[in-house]
mmCIF file of C-alpha atoms and ligand atoms in Angstrom:
data_model
loop_
_atom_site.group_PDB
_atom_site.id
_atom_site.type_symbol
_atom_site.label_atom_id
_atom_site.label_comp_id
_atom_site.label_asym_id
_atom_site.label_seq_id
_atom_site.Cartn_x
_atom_site.Cartn_y
_atom_site.Cartn_z
ATOM 1 C CA MET A 82 97.688 144.744 105.967
ATOM 2 C CA SER A 83 101.161 143.537 104.947
ATOM 3 C CA THR A 84 101.387 140.013 103.538
ATOM 4 C CA THR A 85 103.638 137.161 104.557
ATOM 5 C CA LEU A 86 104.875 134.520 102.132
ATOM 6 C CA ALA A 87 103.535 131.039 102.755
ATOM 7 C CA THR A 88 103.694 127.419 101.636
ATOM 8 C CA VAL A 89 100.320 125.820 100.930
ATOM 9 C CA ILE A 90 100.167 122.018 101.091
ATOM 10 C CA THR A 91 96.996 120.284 99.949
ATOM 11 C CA GLY A 92 96.334 116.845 101.399
ATOM 12 C CA ALA A 93 98.464 117.522 104.482
ATOM 13 C CA SER A 94 96.352 115.434 106.877
ATOM 14 C CA SER A 95 98.210 112.186 106.136
ATOM 15 C CA GLY A 96 100.851 110.398 104.087
ATOM 16 C CA ILE A 97 103.161 112.280 101.747
ATOM 17 C CA GLY A 98 101.558 115.686 102.462
ATOM 18 C CA GLU A 99 102.028 115.270 106.197
ATOM 19 C CA ALA A 100 105.661 114.207 105.683
ATOM 20 C CA LEU A 101 106.279 117.243 103.447
ATOM 21 C CA ALA A 102 104.792 119.549 106.090
ATOM 22 C CA LYS A 103 107.021 118.089 108.809
ATOM 23 C CA GLN A 104 110.183 118.339 106.718
ATOM 24 C CA LEU A 105 109.420 121.887 105.571
ATOM 25 C CA ALA A 106 108.683 123.045 109.121
ATOM 26 C CA ALA A 107 112.021 121.583 110.207
ATOM 27 C CA SER A 108 114.047 123.105 107.373
ATOM 28 C CA GLU A 109 112.399 126.455 106.508
ATOM 29 C CA GLN A 110 110.766 129.241 108.462
ATOM 30 C CA GLN A 111 108.079 130.002 105.841
ATOM 31 C CA ALA A 112 104.506 129.993 107.189
ATOM 32 C CA LEU A 113 102.642 126.777 106.369
ATOM 33 C CA VAL A 114 99.002 126.417 105.335
ATOM 34 C CA LEU A 115 97.709 122.873 105.714
ATOM 35 C CA VAL A 116 94.661 121.947 103.628
ATOM 36 C CA ALA A 117 92.451 118.824 103.665
ATOM 37 C CA ARG A 118 88.977 117.746 104.788
ATOM 38 C CA ARG A 119 89.924 116.229 108.177
ATOM 39 C CA THR A 120 90.594 119.327 110.265
ATOM 40 C CA ASP A 121 91.105 117.296 113.464
ATOM 41 C CA LYS A 122 94.198 115.698 111.919
ATOM 42 C CA LEU A 123 95.391 119.019 110.486
ATOM 43 C CA ASN A 124 95.001 120.773 113.853
ATOM 44 C CA THR A 125 96.997 118.060 115.654
ATOM 45 C CA LEU A 126 99.768 118.321 113.059
ATOM 46 C CA ALA A 127 99.723 122.136 113.185
ATOM 47 C CA GLN A 128 100.098 122.091 116.968
ATOM 48 C CA GLU A 129 103.020 119.657 116.725
ATOM 49 C CA LEU A 130 104.817 121.768 114.107
ATOM 50 C CA LYS A 131 104.309 125.016 116.030
ATOM 51 C CA THR A 132 105.579 123.454 119.261
ATOM 52 C CA HIS A 133 108.641 121.777 117.769
ATOM 53 C CA HIS A 134 109.693 124.314 115.146
ATOM 54 C CA GLY A 135 108.131 127.652 116.159
ATOM 55 C CA VAL A 136 106.813 128.143 112.639
ATOM 56 C CA ARG A 137 103.463 129.779 111.799
ATOM 57 C CA VAL A 138 100.957 127.094 110.758
ATOM 58 C CA GLU A 139 97.393 127.692 109.587
ATOM 59 C CA VAL A 140 94.708 125.096 108.893
ATOM 60 C CA ILE A 141 92.050 125.268 106.182
ATOM 61 C CA GLY A 142 89.404 122.542 106.084
ATOM 62 C CA LEU A 143 88.199 122.160 102.522
ATOM 63 C CA ASP A 144 86.851 119.554 100.096
ATOM 64 C CA LEU A 145 88.819 120.184 96.922
ATOM 65 C CA GLU A 146 86.553 117.830 94.945
ATOM 66 C CA LYS A 147 83.893 120.549 95.118
ATOM 67 C CA PRO A 148 83.918 122.488 91.820
ATOM 68 C CA GLY A 149 85.317 125.979 92.426
ATOM 69 C CA ALA A 150 86.806 125.069 95.836
ATOM 70 C CA TYR A 151 90.051 126.755 94.818
ATOM 71 C CA VAL A 152 88.336 130.170 95.094
ATOM 72 C CA GLU A 153 87.487 129.434 98.730
ATOM 73 C CA LEU A 154 91.057 128.344 99.395
ATOM 74 C CA LEU A 155 92.582 131.448 97.829
ATOM 75 C CA LYS A 156 90.214 133.710 99.798
ATOM 76 C CA ALA A 157 90.998 131.929 103.075
ATOM 77 C CA VAL A 158 94.748 132.300 102.445
ATOM 78 C CA SER A 159 94.360 135.973 101.567
ATOM 79 C CA ASP A 160 92.165 136.601 104.663
ATOM 80 C CA LEU A 161 95.028 135.215 106.775
ATOM 81 C CA GLY A 162 97.277 137.921 105.292
ATOM 82 C CA LEU A 163 99.316 135.320 103.435
ATOM 83 C CA GLU A 164 100.602 135.185 99.873
ATOM 84 C CA ILE A 165 101.458 131.846 98.250
ATOM 85 C CA ASP A 166 105.174 131.507 97.517
ATOM 86 C CA THR A 167 105.173 127.702 97.444
ATOM 87 C CA LEU A 168 102.241 125.604 96.287
ATOM 88 C CA ILE A 169 102.285 121.861 96.873
ATOM 89 C CA ASN A 170 99.433 120.167 95.016
ATOM 90 C CA ASN A 171 99.532 116.838 96.801
ATOM 91 C CA ALA A 172 95.879 115.953 97.563
ATOM 92 C CA GLY A 173 94.737 113.105 95.363
ATOM 93 C CA PHE A 174 93.270 109.631 95.338
ATOM 94 C CA GLY A 175 92.916 106.572 93.146
ATOM 95 C CA LEU A 176 90.522 103.639 92.983
ATOM 96 C CA ASN A 177 91.566 100.094 92.149
ATOM 97 C CA ASP A 178 88.637 98.886 90.047
ATOM 98 C CA LEU A 179 87.312 98.539 86.533
ATOM 99 C CA LEU A 180 86.054 101.874 85.209
ATOM 100 C CA ALA A 181 82.664 100.345 84.370
ATOM 101 C CA ASP A 182 82.243 99.270 88.010
ATOM 102 C CA MET A 183 83.164 102.626 89.606
ATOM 103 C CA PRO A 184 80.410 105.030 90.675
ATOM 104 C CA LEU A 185 80.543 107.980 88.275
ATOM 105 C CA ASP A 186 80.599 110.538 91.090
ATOM 106 C CA ARG A 187 83.850 108.989 92.442
ATOM 107 C CA VAL A 188 85.390 109.154 88.957
ATOM 108 C CA GLN A 189 84.329 112.782 88.605
ATOM 109 C CA GLY A 190 85.679 113.578 92.091
ATOM 110 C CA MET A 191 89.018 111.987 91.200
ATOM 111 C CA MET A 192 89.357 114.042 88.025
ATOM 112 C CA GLN A 193 88.255 117.202 89.836
ATOM 113 C CA LEU A 194 90.759 116.740 92.682
ATOM 114 C CA ASN A 195 93.728 115.233 90.828
ATOM 115 C CA MET A 196 93.593 117.518 87.775
ATOM 116 C CA VAL A 197 91.102 120.382 87.872
ATOM 117 C CA ALA A 198 91.709 121.764 91.382
ATOM 118 C CA LEU A 199 95.467 121.308 90.881
ATOM 119 C CA THR A 200 95.363 123.286 87.621
ATOM 120 C CA GLU A 201 93.087 126.007 88.994
ATOM 121 C CA LEU A 202 95.350 126.573 92.000
ATOM 122 C CA THR A 203 98.456 126.545 89.829
ATOM 123 C CA HIS A 204 96.918 129.066 87.417
ATOM 124 C CA ALA A 205 95.862 131.311 90.293
ATOM 125 C CA VAL A 206 99.298 131.529 91.946
ATOM 126 C CA LEU A 207 101.334 132.208 88.807
ATOM 127 C CA PRO A 208 100.664 135.980 88.472
ATOM 128 C CA GLY A 209 101.872 136.683 92.042
ATOM 129 C CA MET A 210 104.928 134.480 91.591
ATOM 130 C CA ARG A 211 105.776 136.191 88.296
ATOM 131 C CA ALA A 212 105.446 139.620 89.912
ATOM 132 C CA ARG A 213 107.815 138.578 92.732
ATOM 133 C CA LYS A 214 110.075 136.743 90.254
ATOM 134 C CA GLN A 215 110.112 133.763 92.565
ATOM 135 C CA GLY A 216 107.902 130.849 93.472
ATOM 136 C CA ARG A 217 107.794 127.085 93.754
ATOM 137 C CA ILE A 218 105.128 124.663 92.577
ATOM 138 C CA MET A 219 105.306 120.973 93.423
ATOM 139 C CA ASN A 220 102.716 118.720 91.802
ATOM 140 C CA ILE A 221 102.494 115.147 93.037
ATOM 141 C CA ALA A 222 102.043 112.835 90.047
ATOM 142 C CA SER A 223 102.918 109.115 90.204
ATOM 143 C CA VAL A 224 104.798 106.378 88.361
ATOM 144 C CA ALA A 225 101.270 105.555 87.131
ATOM 145 C CA ALA A 226 101.807 108.561 84.823
ATOM 146 C CA PHE A 227 104.242 106.668 82.586
ATOM 147 C CA GLN A 228 101.960 103.997 81.130
ATOM 148 C CA PRO A 229 98.265 103.144 81.040
ATOM 149 C CA CYS A 230 97.293 100.999 84.007
ATOM 150 C CA PRO A 231 94.292 98.625 83.902
ATOM 151 C CA ARG A 232 92.194 98.916 87.129
ATOM 152 C CA PHE A 233 93.642 102.432 87.550
ATOM 153 C CA ALA A 234 92.580 103.684 84.122
ATOM 154 C CA VAL A 235 91.344 107.129 85.181
ATOM 155 C CA TYR A 236 93.823 107.561 88.046
ATOM 156 C CA GLY A 237 96.774 106.806 85.737
ATOM 157 C CA ALA A 238 95.400 109.219 83.147
ATOM 158 C CA THR A 239 95.019 111.997 85.739
ATOM 159 C CA LYS A 240 98.647 111.507 86.780
ATOM 160 C CA ALA A 241 99.841 111.486 83.139
ATOM 161 C CA TYR A 242 98.101 114.868 82.869
ATOM 162 C CA VAL A 243 99.822 116.167 86.018
ATOM 163 C CA LEU A 244 103.233 115.039 84.760
ATOM 164 C CA SER A 245 102.809 116.494 81.271
ATOM 165 C CA MET A 246 101.338 119.800 82.458
ATOM 166 C CA SER A 247 103.984 120.281 85.147
ATOM 167 C CA GLU A 248 106.965 119.568 82.907
ATOM 168 C CA ALA A 249 105.643 121.976 80.276
ATOM 169 C CA LEU A 250 104.971 124.634 82.925
ATOM 170 C CA ALA A 251 108.495 124.208 84.328
ATOM 171 C CA ALA A 252 109.875 125.098 80.896
ATOM 172 C CA GLU A 253 107.443 128.022 80.479
ATOM 173 C CA GLU A 254 108.147 129.640 83.841
ATOM 174 C CA LYS A 255 111.885 129.015 84.290
ATOM 175 C CA LYS A 256 112.718 132.467 82.892
ATOM 176 C CA ASN A 257 110.351 134.022 85.461
ATOM 177 C CA GLY A 258 112.195 132.550 88.443
ATOM 178 C CA ILE A 259 109.459 129.993 89.173
ATOM 179 C CA LYS A 260 110.468 126.406 89.882
ATOM 180 C CA VAL A 261 107.951 123.722 88.944
ATOM 181 C CA ILE A 262 108.415 120.036 89.653
ATOM 182 C CA ALA A 263 106.370 116.902 89.037
ATOM 183 C CA VAL A 264 107.063 114.252 91.665
ATOM 184 C CA CYS A 265 106.462 110.642 90.622
ATOM 185 C CA PRO A 266 106.377 108.317 93.627
ATOM 186 C CA GLY A 267 105.992 104.576 93.308
ATOM 187 C CA ALA A 268 103.896 102.648 95.841
ATOM 188 C CA THR A 269 104.225 104.453 99.179
ATOM 189 C CA ARG A 270 103.024 103.320 102.612
ATOM 190 C CA THR A 271 100.089 105.714 103.168
ATOM 191 C CA GLU A 272 96.311 105.714 103.495
ATOM 192 C CA PHE A 273 96.177 105.913 99.680
ATOM 193 C CA HIS A 274 95.928 102.117 99.531
ATOM 194 C CA ASP A 275 93.018 101.953 102.010
ATOM 195 C CA VAL A 276 91.131 104.545 99.965
ATOM 196 C CA ALA A 277 92.000 102.815 96.662
ATOM 197 C CA GLY A 278 91.149 99.298 97.889
ATOM 198 C CA ASN A 279 94.639 98.274 96.871
ATOM 199 C CA HIS A 280 95.496 95.580 99.392
ATOM 200 C CA GLY A 281 97.187 92.307 98.455
ATOM 201 C CA THR A 282 98.644 93.668 95.209
ATOM 202 C CA LEU A 283 102.233 93.202 94.002
ATOM 203 C CA ALA A 284 102.791 96.983 94.127
ATOM 204 C CA MET A 285 102.112 96.890 97.896
ATOM 205 C CA LYS A 286 105.121 94.630 98.474
ATOM 206 C CA LEU A 287 107.607 97.249 97.252
ATOM 207 C CA MET A 288 106.618 100.297 99.244
ATOM 208 C CA ASP A 289 108.598 103.402 100.127
ATOM 209 C CA THR A 290 107.913 105.473 103.205
ATOM 210 C CA PRO A 291 106.242 108.880 102.802
ATOM 211 C CA GLU A 292 109.256 110.396 104.600
ATOM 212 C CA THR A 293 111.663 109.126 101.902
ATOM 213 C CA VAL A 294 109.374 110.384 99.135
ATOM 214 C CA ALA A 295 109.099 113.820 100.779
ATOM 215 C CA LYS A 296 112.869 114.057 101.268
ATOM 216 C CA THR A 297 113.620 113.250 97.609
ATOM 217 C CA ALA A 298 110.858 115.588 96.431
ATOM 218 C CA LEU A 299 112.140 118.569 98.438
ATOM 219 C CA ARG A 300 115.769 117.956 97.480
ATOM 220 C CA SER A 301 114.814 117.810 93.800
ATOM 221 C CA LEU A 302 112.686 120.968 94.064
ATOM 222 C CA LYS A 303 115.697 122.786 95.500
ATOM 223 C CA CYS A 304 117.857 121.599 92.558
ATOM 224 C CA GLY A 305 115.345 122.941 90.054
ATOM 225 C CA CYS A 306 114.598 119.535 88.492
ATOM 226 C CA PRO A 307 111.335 119.578 86.473
ATOM 227 C CA MET A 308 110.606 115.928 87.367
ATOM 228 C CA VAL A 309 111.727 113.307 89.838
ATOM 229 C CA VAL A 310 110.901 109.628 90.214
ATOM 230 C CA THR A 311 111.264 108.599 93.841
ATOM 231 C CA GLY A 312 112.588 105.206 94.970
ATOM 232 C CA LEU A 313 115.594 103.385 93.492
ATOM 233 C CA LEU A 314 113.492 100.585 91.983
ATOM 234 C CA ASN A 315 111.243 103.096 90.196
ATOM 235 C CA LYS A 316 114.015 105.241 88.679
ATOM 236 C CA PRO A 317 114.410 103.159 85.468
ATOM 237 C CA LEU A 318 110.654 103.257 84.712
ATOM 238 C CA PRO A 319 110.683 106.188 82.242
ATOM 239 C CA LEU A 320 113.491 104.514 80.258
ATOM 240 C CA VAL A 321 111.924 101.038 80.430
ATOM 241 C CA ASN A 322 108.716 102.591 79.120
ATOM 242 C CA ARG A 323 110.531 103.941 76.081
ATOM 243 C CA LEU A 324 112.276 100.624 75.374
ATOM 244 C CA LEU A 325 109.481 98.076 75.833
ATOM 245 C CA PRO A 326 106.371 97.884 73.629
ATOM 246 C CA ARG A 327 103.431 99.801 75.114
ATOM 247 C CA CYS A 328 101.251 96.646 75.276
ATOM 248 C CA VAL A 329 103.903 94.947 77.470
ATOM 249 C CA MET A 330 104.011 97.915 79.846
ATOM 250 C CA VAL A 331 100.201 97.956 80.074
ATOM 251 C CA TRP A 332 100.209 94.224 80.883
ATOM 252 C CA LEU A 333 102.931 94.636 83.528
ATOM 253 C CA ALA A 334 101.173 97.632 85.106
ATOM 254 C CA GLY A 335 97.926 95.651 85.280
ATOM 255 C CA LYS A 336 99.742 92.705 86.910
ATOM 256 C CA SER A 337 101.256 94.971 89.589
ATOM 257 C CA VAL A 338 97.824 96.114 90.816
ATOM 258 C CA ALA A 339 95.787 92.927 90.208
ATOM 259 C CA ARG A 340 93.973 91.748 93.343
HETATM 260 N N1 NAP B 135 100.747 106.210 98.262
HETATM 261 C C1 NAP B 135 101.123 105.889 97.038
HETATM 262 O O1 NAP B 135 101.432 104.709 96.750
HETATM 263 C C2 NAP B 135 101.221 106.943 95.974
HETATM 264 C C3 NAP B 135 101.982 106.677 94.837
HETATM 265 C C4 NAP B 135 102.085 107.643 93.849
HETATM 266 C C5 NAP B 135 101.460 108.865 93.993
HETATM 267 N N2 NAP B 135 100.707 109.111 95.117
HETATM 268 C C6 NAP B 135 100.041 110.421 95.221
HETATM 269 O O2 NAP B 135 100.497 111.061 96.394
HETATM 270 C C7 NAP B 135 99.539 112.040 96.805
HETATM 271 C C8 NAP B 135 99.336 111.917 98.300
HETATM 272 O O3 NAP B 135 98.745 110.661 98.592
HETATM 273 P P1 NAP B 135 99.194 109.771 99.821
HETATM 274 O O4 NAP B 135 99.844 108.570 99.283
HETATM 275 O O5 NAP B 135 99.906 110.568 100.826
HETATM 276 O O6 NAP B 135 97.748 109.284 100.319
HETATM 277 P P2 NAP B 135 96.879 109.710 101.600
HETATM 278 O O7 NAP B 135 97.613 109.404 102.849
HETATM 279 O O8 NAP B 135 95.556 109.077 101.371
HETATM 280 O O9 NAP B 135 96.762 111.289 101.451
HETATM 281 C C9 NAP B 135 95.854 111.906 100.593
HETATM 282 C C10 NAP B 135 95.611 113.326 101.099
HETATM 283 O O10 NAP B 135 94.713 113.974 100.209
HETATM 284 C C11 NAP B 135 93.658 114.545 100.972
HETATM 285 N N3 NAP B 135 92.417 114.560 100.215
HETATM 286 C C12 NAP B 135 91.787 113.500 99.655
HETATM 287 N N4 NAP B 135 90.631 113.895 99.108
HETATM 288 C C13 NAP B 135 90.541 115.232 99.326
HETATM 289 C C14 NAP B 135 89.565 116.215 99.013
HETATM 290 N N5 NAP B 135 88.436 115.896 98.366
HETATM 291 N N6 NAP B 135 89.787 117.503 99.387
HETATM 292 C C15 NAP B 135 90.908 117.836 100.054
HETATM 293 N N7 NAP B 135 91.875 116.951 100.376
HETATM 294 C C16 NAP B 135 91.677 115.659 100.023
HETATM 295 C C17 NAP B 135 93.523 113.634 102.199
HETATM 296 O O11 NAP B 135 92.970 114.367 103.299
HETATM 297 P P3 NAP B 135 91.465 114.272 103.828
HETATM 298 O O12 NAP B 135 91.013 112.858 103.670
HETATM 299 O O13 NAP B 135 91.595 114.708 105.241
HETATM 300 O O14 NAP B 135 90.707 115.243 102.987
HETATM 301 C C18 NAP B 135 94.985 113.327 102.479
HETATM 302 O O15 NAP B 135 95.555 114.340 103.253
HETATM 303 C C19 NAP B 135 98.293 111.766 95.978
HETATM 304 O O16 NAP B 135 98.200 112.714 94.944
HETATM 305 C C20 NAP B 135 98.530 110.374 95.390
HETATM 306 O O17 NAP B 135 97.874 110.192 94.173
HETATM 307 C C21 NAP B 135 100.588 108.174 96.107
#
């Protein structure tokens, strides 16, 4: 069976992933594979994209917090006769709480989804991309990657990992024709904040839309940037982090998410 190149988007059932799927369907003809747990939402989105843009869209319902779930995802993609040309590791969640008060299984799930599954999928797609001398990997990090953040201690650390790993990988794979980008959104109006229990915080007052984040992310991927911070107000954050003492940045980050 001949294979068709595809874009896989994890966490496409809402928020930034859904916005990325819509914008990609409108701008490219590459087959899309939408991945998340809520298949009802994915199927509705798939139908909408097929109807409006005539693009091939497949749905894979999967819990990426399950250790080894990436194997299932890769097999499902291969069974569809698809080969991954573009991987968007977007699925992720955070919890606004003190680490000591979080159930350990939620902490483990967060690390598994935000870091381990993302790394396993990235590792798995690289050989095919190298062989074709082309490929795109977009990893959704966060502005939480730039400094430690009290109440988001583990979440911030997972995003610091995503940022560091992606920027290094971008440098490693540039010569092989593979573009890698870490996207660092600030607070964005999505279900993330319901899941995180993040309501009433300062960060919530300065929110971008997922559509704006997706647009900036895709434009920057096209340019070959290894990293982009989305949202005008967030752009100075990497510089501010280098200029101000770390303890001040930690205090400010904690203030922005205090409830
Ligand atoms: N919103 C923000 O303020 C913000 C800021 C910076 C970075 N980010 C990052 O942006 C990314 C997208 O989040 P979002 O803001 O768009 O939030 P969202 O609307 O809650 O989307 C999260 C997506 O991840 C999927 N997901 C969650 N757990 C999963 C699991 N175990 N297995 C498979 N899929 C799972 C969800 O689908 P199902 O529930 O259907 O599985 C959903 O599609 C995340 O990595 C987040 O950390 C968000």
